[in-house]
Amino acid sequence: MKKTRAIIAGLGAIAMSLSFAACGSGDDAAAADGSDDDVTVGFVAVGPEGGYRTAQENNIKDAFKKAGITLKYAASTGTNSNDQKPQLDAFASFVNDEVDAILLDPTEASGWHDAMEKAKKADIPVILVDRKIEPDEKDLYAAHIGVDYVAQGKDAGEWAAKEFPDGAKAVVLEGPAGLSVVNDRNKGWAEGIKGSKITELEHQSANWDTEEGKTVTQGLLDKYKNDIQVIFAENDEMGLGAIQAIEAKGLTPGKDIKVIGADATKPALEAVAAGKMAFDVETTPNFGEQAVSLIKDVLAGKKVPQETNLDYLSFDQKSAKEALDAGTRTY
Amino acid sequence: MSSEKKKRGGPAIPKRLLLTIIALVLLIIIDVIKDPSFLHIGYVNGGLNGPLIDVIRDSAPFLMIAVGMTLVISTSGIDLSVGASMAVAGAVAMQFMHNTNGTGLGSALLAIVLALGVCALIGAWNGLLVSGLGLQPFITTLIMMLAGRGIAKTITSGENTSAVNSAFSWIDTGYVLGIPFAFILATLIVLAVAALMRKTALGMMIESVGVNPEASRMGGLKPKRVIFSVYLISAILAGMAGVFTTGNVMRVTPSQTGLSYEMDAVLAVVIGGTSLLGGKFSLSGAYLGAMIISLLEKTIVWLGISNAATPAFKAIIVIAICVLQSNFFTNALKKMRSKKQSKAAMTAAREGAAA
Amino acid sequence: MAETKPIVDMEGITITFPGVKALDGVSFKMYPGEVHSLMGENGAGKSTLIKALTGVYTIDDGSIKVGGVEQRFAGTGDAERAGISTVYQEVNLATNLSIGENLMLGHEKRNKLGIDWKASHEVAHEALEQVGLGYLDTHALLSSISIAMQQLVAIARASVVKAKVLILDEPTSSLDENEVQRLFDIIRKLKSEGVAILFVSHFLDQVYEISDRMTVLRNGKFVGEYLVKDTPREQTISLMIGKSMESLSDLEGGVKQTLDEYKNHKPVLEVTQIGRRGEIQPVDLTIRPGEILGFAGLLGSGRTELARLLFGADKPDTGTYKLEGNTLTVSSPYIALKNGVAYSTEDRRDEGILSELSVRENMILALQAIRGWAHPISRKEQEEICATYIKALSIKTPSTETPIKSLSGGNQQKVLLARWLATSPKVLILDEPTRGIDIGAKSEIQETIVQLARQGKAIVFISSELSEVVRISSRVLILKDRKKVAEVENTPDFTQGNIVKIIAQGGVNENVK
């Protein structure tokens, strides 16, 4: 009986989410509606994309609400987060509405020149959140808040160097070729293991995907006859796949081979807490506080740094357990 | 497969199959030259283990979509939505087991039925638009390729959903008599499809519609139903591919699961010798084509081809295989000429009959 | 015709295909300003010779001179540059391009910006005007005009490319009488301009009407070159088939069916006021077992349209349909076949054969369709069906697994006939079953039809060759301008001339009867 109900609940959830697909998401009139403050900020956001994005956007919304600033939120589109046109439209309408400032998290790096030129003429400062624009025309935006991917890679590398003072063989699982995140984390990793006894065997792409992370790792283990001690997976999804591959080859992740993840998603932290993943560097979703303070400074006419990197954490088994127990993780 | 080969008659197909097998062996030889341990087969966790074992296990999703794509292409169509269908199937199955905390065999089976059912709806939608409304297959399935990812994301609310179910996981990672069950099941499914095609008249009808839908209609066939059926079959098989892929890691990544698998499927079909112009199809060719794709994925890792060079490497290998197939025999040049001008062949045969 | 230098001079042409000599030392000459017919049965080597001259095939031996210059064609482009232009049996234009684009393809007028479409369309328009098609819109898609018109457009292209030699391969096979006359006018005009025209046609009458000279080929060998006016038709036929005149008597005499035998049978098919707007005005029609009902009329008279309604290939707007007394809605070919009505299309290539499939598959297709996909015909039964019909219709094929596309036109037609016969139809509708096939196969098919009628099948026989209709029909239904104008019994004194008169007068009146 209980089981049946659970099944029905499951079916219902699927049906509901399917029906959402049809509606898409329009402009979400979030945040402080009743605020008397005359500062209004437009947020050209990415919209539903996954746990990280949701946590990040909620964090921003909450921060502005707390600060009493009106935040007009416009998501890219309902289901297909890679569509640039809704973002351009939203951006243009914010310029027309003469908002005081615009937060922009571009889905696509290129194609922003004209729109941002107009904002500049209208004296509306633009603050880039997370992703950057291409070409990086620094005079078009006031500031960029981002995650230092190089530092993340470096932390991972340094952790490995410290963990294996007598040396170890390492492989790196990358995301799709050409992405700046991939290049940055590669660069940081290389810096981190520089001068240590870590031998890097090779980089291989697993396209951010768990399943590919597993199959590619299996291939690598065969290739090096299981003689690998460290795997740096440049995102947690691939790391989770790598762990499964290690188990499938009859080895023990965390003991025989240490997997380092990146992003610190909840399932990855659980794996860290369980000792399967050895180490994880966080990609923090907490942009809100920084965004609020930057916008206040910009509107007050203060000079702000062009680049702001967010503080982030890294986790080993102990700190992962603590973080999970505290229940503060938002994604 | 062998029964099918016998049935096809005509000397051209077995020759082509032979060439595909040669290509497969050549690829293995390349890997072995790099490191002979490619052939090593060990025993881990109750099953055989080693690069070649991985190749046959990982071929399961490719086998599914290659066979489906072969049938669609045989009707001069194309199904670009197979990769997205895989994601949808994975999302449905994972989300269902996640929401219900279903860890038992019953849950696994129900998850599979649901996943395949939703994919059948996708296939029916594609089939209806292509056969009923006469929309172009490329456009119709391209839209579904984009929409499918959206559906998958919506099902999981954009998350990458995991589930715990040892039965579901066993489908892809389990062993029977030491052989990966995924490979056994996929092969059985291919055989079942082959039987459906060759033991009934469906295969001939698909080929007939692929050669010329109007002539087929005038011959009493119902081309719309035939076309509908291939899109339905393709989507269900893609759903099964999604079950294999997500079963491997018990996790679905809606934006990545099955990504660009449609291209791998088309490549497998081409390598297998079914013409993109439709008509005669070869399931044994598709089977080997899928094996080659799986082996190719393995080879990329084995040779350590760098991330950026991977697409180019894949392209070179596929082109090399196609050239091998088309140009291997001494009279290839003349054959190519006569293929280009089918009338030449016609005249030749006519003269032959007259002489 | 002054004996000037030949514009085309082919000597000792030999082309070998794997295992067979398609052409064996053939000579062929053409002079400016003449119409030269190439004669021979299918398989005689006509197409191969044309393809050698147009650069499609490279020759293994011999020489080709065009305008006195030795040529080595490596492709059709070379031949076209040498002034040789071809209009093939099956129109080889791009139907999804406009008429103007087709005419000018590769010869577009250019300006600084590339192709000057306005000027190009003007030139195209002039070219069409020259051949009396000035009223066609050069911007319209080629597919929007009839096959016949497309053929004329293809010929007009010859004047755009300033051809010295124009090759017309079966140009009249899809034209009606008027269109043939129009084509001949164009040919005469081009001839007077000094163009040498190579004419290939199965219609002996047309060859005699238009050509000055002919070359006869048989089995890839040169038989001879003759002046048309000095060579009687009977002689030409025997040169082509290599048999004496006596053995040809069957062809001329014909086999006239008499009605008497089946007069008292109940009709198998009765339709009343069946019609489809824009295609055929409502028609009444009755056919009894054992009867051959001929449809006579010019191309576009509605004969095919009517046949398609009877088969459910198109859906009628009006009328009732009774098969053996039962009212039916025949909304698809499947339903027609299921109920015993079969239709062999006039468009063998696009609506008949399944080119890539084997002879066997082509033969069993309709029977399999009736039985449904879940009830496959056993391999054994398939082989039996094949064996039966290959023997009964003397189909020449290397094996049952040979793709049908590699058979000759006549044999393809026989395979299709077998396809329909395998469904044991009560009514068999044959639309142009003898078009484009050689004389031998033609008479065989005619005889088969008569025999099928004798076995009690009801047959609708459609042909643009009136002589053929008169020869084998028991009754003739005459159509004109998408309307039935008369239905006449084919009494022994009835002739082609009667049909022509009825069509001309738009119905039967006293002095015809």
mmCIF file of C-alpha atoms in Angstrom, chain B residues 6-10 196-222 225-226 278-280 331 334 337-339 341-355, chain C residues 16-17 20 22 42-45 47-48 51 56-58 90 219-220 308 311-314 333-334 337 343 345 349-357 360-361 364-366 368-369 372-374 376 379 401 405-409 412 419-420:
data_model
loop_
_atom_site.group_PDB
_atom_site.id
_atom_site.type_symbol
_atom_site.label_atom_id
_atom_site.label_comp_id
_atom_site.label_asym_id
_atom_site.label_seq_id
_atom_site.Cartn_x
_atom_site.Cartn_y
_atom_site.Cartn_z
ATOM 1 C CA LYS B 6 21.998 -15.576 -46.002
ATOM 2 C CA LYS B 7 18.618 -14.072 -46.670
ATOM 3 C CA ARG B 8 19.843 -10.893 -48.212
ATOM 4 C CA GLY B 9 21.334 -12.655 -51.162
ATOM 5 C CA GLY B 10 23.336 -10.616 -53.661
ATOM 6 C CA LEU B 196 10.679 -8.514 -36.549
ATOM 7 C CA MET B 197 12.089 -7.149 -39.799
ATOM 8 C CA ARG B 198 13.024 -10.324 -41.606
ATOM 9 C CA LYS B 199 10.594 -12.888 -40.277
ATOM 10 C CA THR B 200 7.681 -10.611 -41.012
ATOM 11 C CA ALA B 201 7.300 -8.496 -44.123
ATOM 12 C CA LEU B 202 8.008 -5.273 -42.219
ATOM 13 C CA GLY B 203 11.624 -5.111 -43.337
ATOM 14 C CA MET B 204 10.740 -5.355 -47.000
ATOM 15 C CA MET B 205 7.985 -2.804 -46.576
ATOM 16 C CA ILE B 206 10.381 -0.368 -44.902
ATOM 17 C CA GLU B 207 12.866 -0.820 -47.721
ATOM 18 C CA SER B 208 10.147 -0.459 -50.300
ATOM 19 C CA VAL B 209 8.897 2.797 -48.795
ATOM 20 C CA GLY B 210 12.473 3.986 -48.534
ATOM 21 C CA VAL B 211 13.100 3.330 -52.207
ATOM 22 C CA ASN B 212 9.925 5.034 -53.361
ATOM 23 C CA PRO B 213 6.942 5.841 -51.137
ATOM 24 C CA GLU B 214 4.578 6.583 -54.007
ATOM 25 C CA ALA B 215 5.369 3.408 -55.897
ATOM 26 C CA SER B 216 4.914 1.550 -52.617
ATOM 27 C CA ARG B 217 1.515 3.119 -52.098
ATOM 28 C CA MET B 218 0.536 2.188 -55.621
ATOM 29 C CA GLY B 219 1.638 -1.336 -54.784
ATOM 30 C CA GLY B 220 -0.852 -1.460 -51.922
ATOM 31 C CA LEU B 221 1.452 -0.617 -49.012
ATOM 32 C CA LYS B 222 0.568 1.994 -46.422
ATOM 33 C CA ARG B 225 2.049 3.557 -41.197
ATOM 34 C CA VAL B 226 5.428 2.176 -42.156
ATOM 35 C CA GLY B 278 17.189 5.116 -48.049
ATOM 36 C CA GLY B 279 16.222 1.723 -49.377
ATOM 37 C CA LYS B 280 18.018 -1.480 -48.520
ATOM 38 C CA ASN B 331 37.543 -2.972 -60.038
ATOM 39 C CA LYS B 334 34.653 0.864 -62.632
ATOM 40 C CA ARG B 337 31.535 4.804 -62.311
ATOM 41 C CA SER B 338 28.664 2.448 -62.817
ATOM 42 C CA LYS B 339 27.207 3.480 -59.465
ATOM 43 C CA GLN B 341 25.452 6.338 -63.608
ATOM 44 C CA SER B 342 22.996 3.696 -62.687
ATOM 45 C CA LYS B 343 21.832 3.717 -66.261
ATOM 46 C CA ALA B 344 25.174 2.343 -67.228
ATOM 47 C CA ALA B 345 24.491 -0.722 -65.168
ATOM 48 C CA MET B 346 21.072 -0.958 -66.694
ATOM 49 C CA THR B 347 22.406 -0.885 -70.199
ATOM 50 C CA ALA B 348 25.146 -3.292 -69.355
ATOM 51 C CA ALA B 349 22.709 -5.823 -68.003
ATOM 52 C CA ARG B 350 20.469 -5.300 -70.971
ATOM 53 C CA GLU B 351 23.280 -5.857 -73.373
ATOM 54 C CA GLY B 352 24.200 -8.831 -71.282
ATOM 55 C CA ALA B 353 20.735 -10.269 -71.668
ATOM 56 C CA ALA B 354 20.778 -9.562 -75.371
ATOM 57 C CA ALA B 355 24.165 -11.127 -75.992
ATOM 58 C CA THR C 16 32.962 -3.051 -73.190
ATOM 59 C CA PHE C 17 31.174 -3.523 -69.926
ATOM 60 C CA VAL C 20 29.788 -7.897 -72.467
ATOM 61 C CA ALA C 22 27.881 -3.111 -75.513
ATOM 62 C CA ASN C 42 16.203 -2.231 -76.638
ATOM 63 C CA GLY C 43 19.662 -3.576 -75.980
ATOM 64 C CA ALA C 44 20.823 -2.863 -79.522
ATOM 65 C CA GLY C 45 23.243 -0.264 -78.192
ATOM 66 C CA SER C 47 21.707 4.401 -75.530
ATOM 67 C CA THR C 48 25.324 3.330 -75.252
ATOM 68 C CA LYS C 51 26.332 8.107 -74.180
ATOM 69 C CA VAL C 56 28.988 9.889 -70.413
ATOM 70 C CA TYR C 57 31.031 6.825 -71.337
ATOM 71 C CA THR C 58 34.595 6.774 -72.487
ATOM 72 C CA GLU C 90 13.544 10.916 -68.875
ATOM 73 C CA ASN C 219 23.089 -6.428 -80.544
ATOM 74 C CA GLY C 220 25.730 -3.737 -80.323
ATOM 75 C CA ARG C 308 -6.512 6.296 -60.807
ATOM 76 C CA PHE C 311 -7.854 2.119 -58.253
ATOM 77 C CA GLY C 312 -8.251 4.481 -55.325
ATOM 78 C CA ALA C 313 -4.934 6.175 -56.093
ATOM 79 C CA ASP C 314 -6.909 9.407 -55.972
ATOM 80 C CA PRO C 333 -4.784 1.334 -53.565
ATOM 81 C CA TYR C 334 -4.667 -1.086 -50.661
ATOM 82 C CA LEU C 337 -6.104 -4.490 -54.359
ATOM 83 C CA TYR C 343 -3.604 -0.971 -61.599
ATOM 84 C CA THR C 345 0.742 2.716 -63.675
ATOM 85 C CA ARG C 349 9.825 4.539 -63.063
ATOM 86 C CA ASP C 350 8.247 6.755 -60.395
ATOM 87 C CA GLU C 351 5.119 4.858 -59.458
ATOM 88 C CA GLY C 352 5.793 1.314 -60.538
ATOM 89 C CA ILE C 353 9.111 -0.366 -59.930
ATOM 90 C CA LEU C 354 11.024 -0.258 -56.675
ATOM 91 C CA SER C 355 14.348 0.106 -58.375
ATOM 92 C CA GLU C 356 16.664 -1.083 -55.597
ATOM 93 C CA LEU C 357 14.583 -4.076 -54.658
ATOM 94 C CA ARG C 360 11.302 -11.247 -56.345
ATOM 95 C CA GLU C 361 10.429 -8.465 -53.936
ATOM 96 C CA ILE C 364 5.370 -10.236 -54.409
ATOM 97 C CA LEU C 365 4.943 -6.694 -53.113
ATOM 98 C CA ALA C 366 1.241 -6.225 -53.802
ATOM 99 C CA GLN C 368 2.278 -9.106 -49.431
ATOM 100 C CA ALA C 369 0.592 -5.745 -48.973
ATOM 101 C CA GLY C 372 -0.344 -7.503 -44.219
ATOM 102 C CA TRP C 373 3.125 -7.200 -42.705
ATOM 103 C CA ALA C 374 2.466 -9.720 -39.965
ATOM 104 C CA PRO C 376 4.789 -12.833 -44.501
ATOM 105 C CA ARG C 379 10.200 -17.870 -49.007
ATOM 106 C CA GLU C 401 17.485 -11.621 -56.624
ATOM 107 C CA LYS C 405 16.569 -1.623 -62.072
ATOM 108 C CA SER C 406 19.065 -3.665 -64.016
ATOM 109 C CA LEU C 407 16.363 -5.252 -66.180
ATOM 110 C CA SER C 408 15.279 -3.826 -69.522
ATOM 111 C CA GLY C 409 12.098 -1.774 -69.678
ATOM 112 C CA GLN C 412 10.460 -4.533 -65.793
ATOM 113 C CA ARG C 419 3.041 -8.299 -59.376
ATOM 114 C CA TRP C 420 -0.571 -7.552 -60.213
#
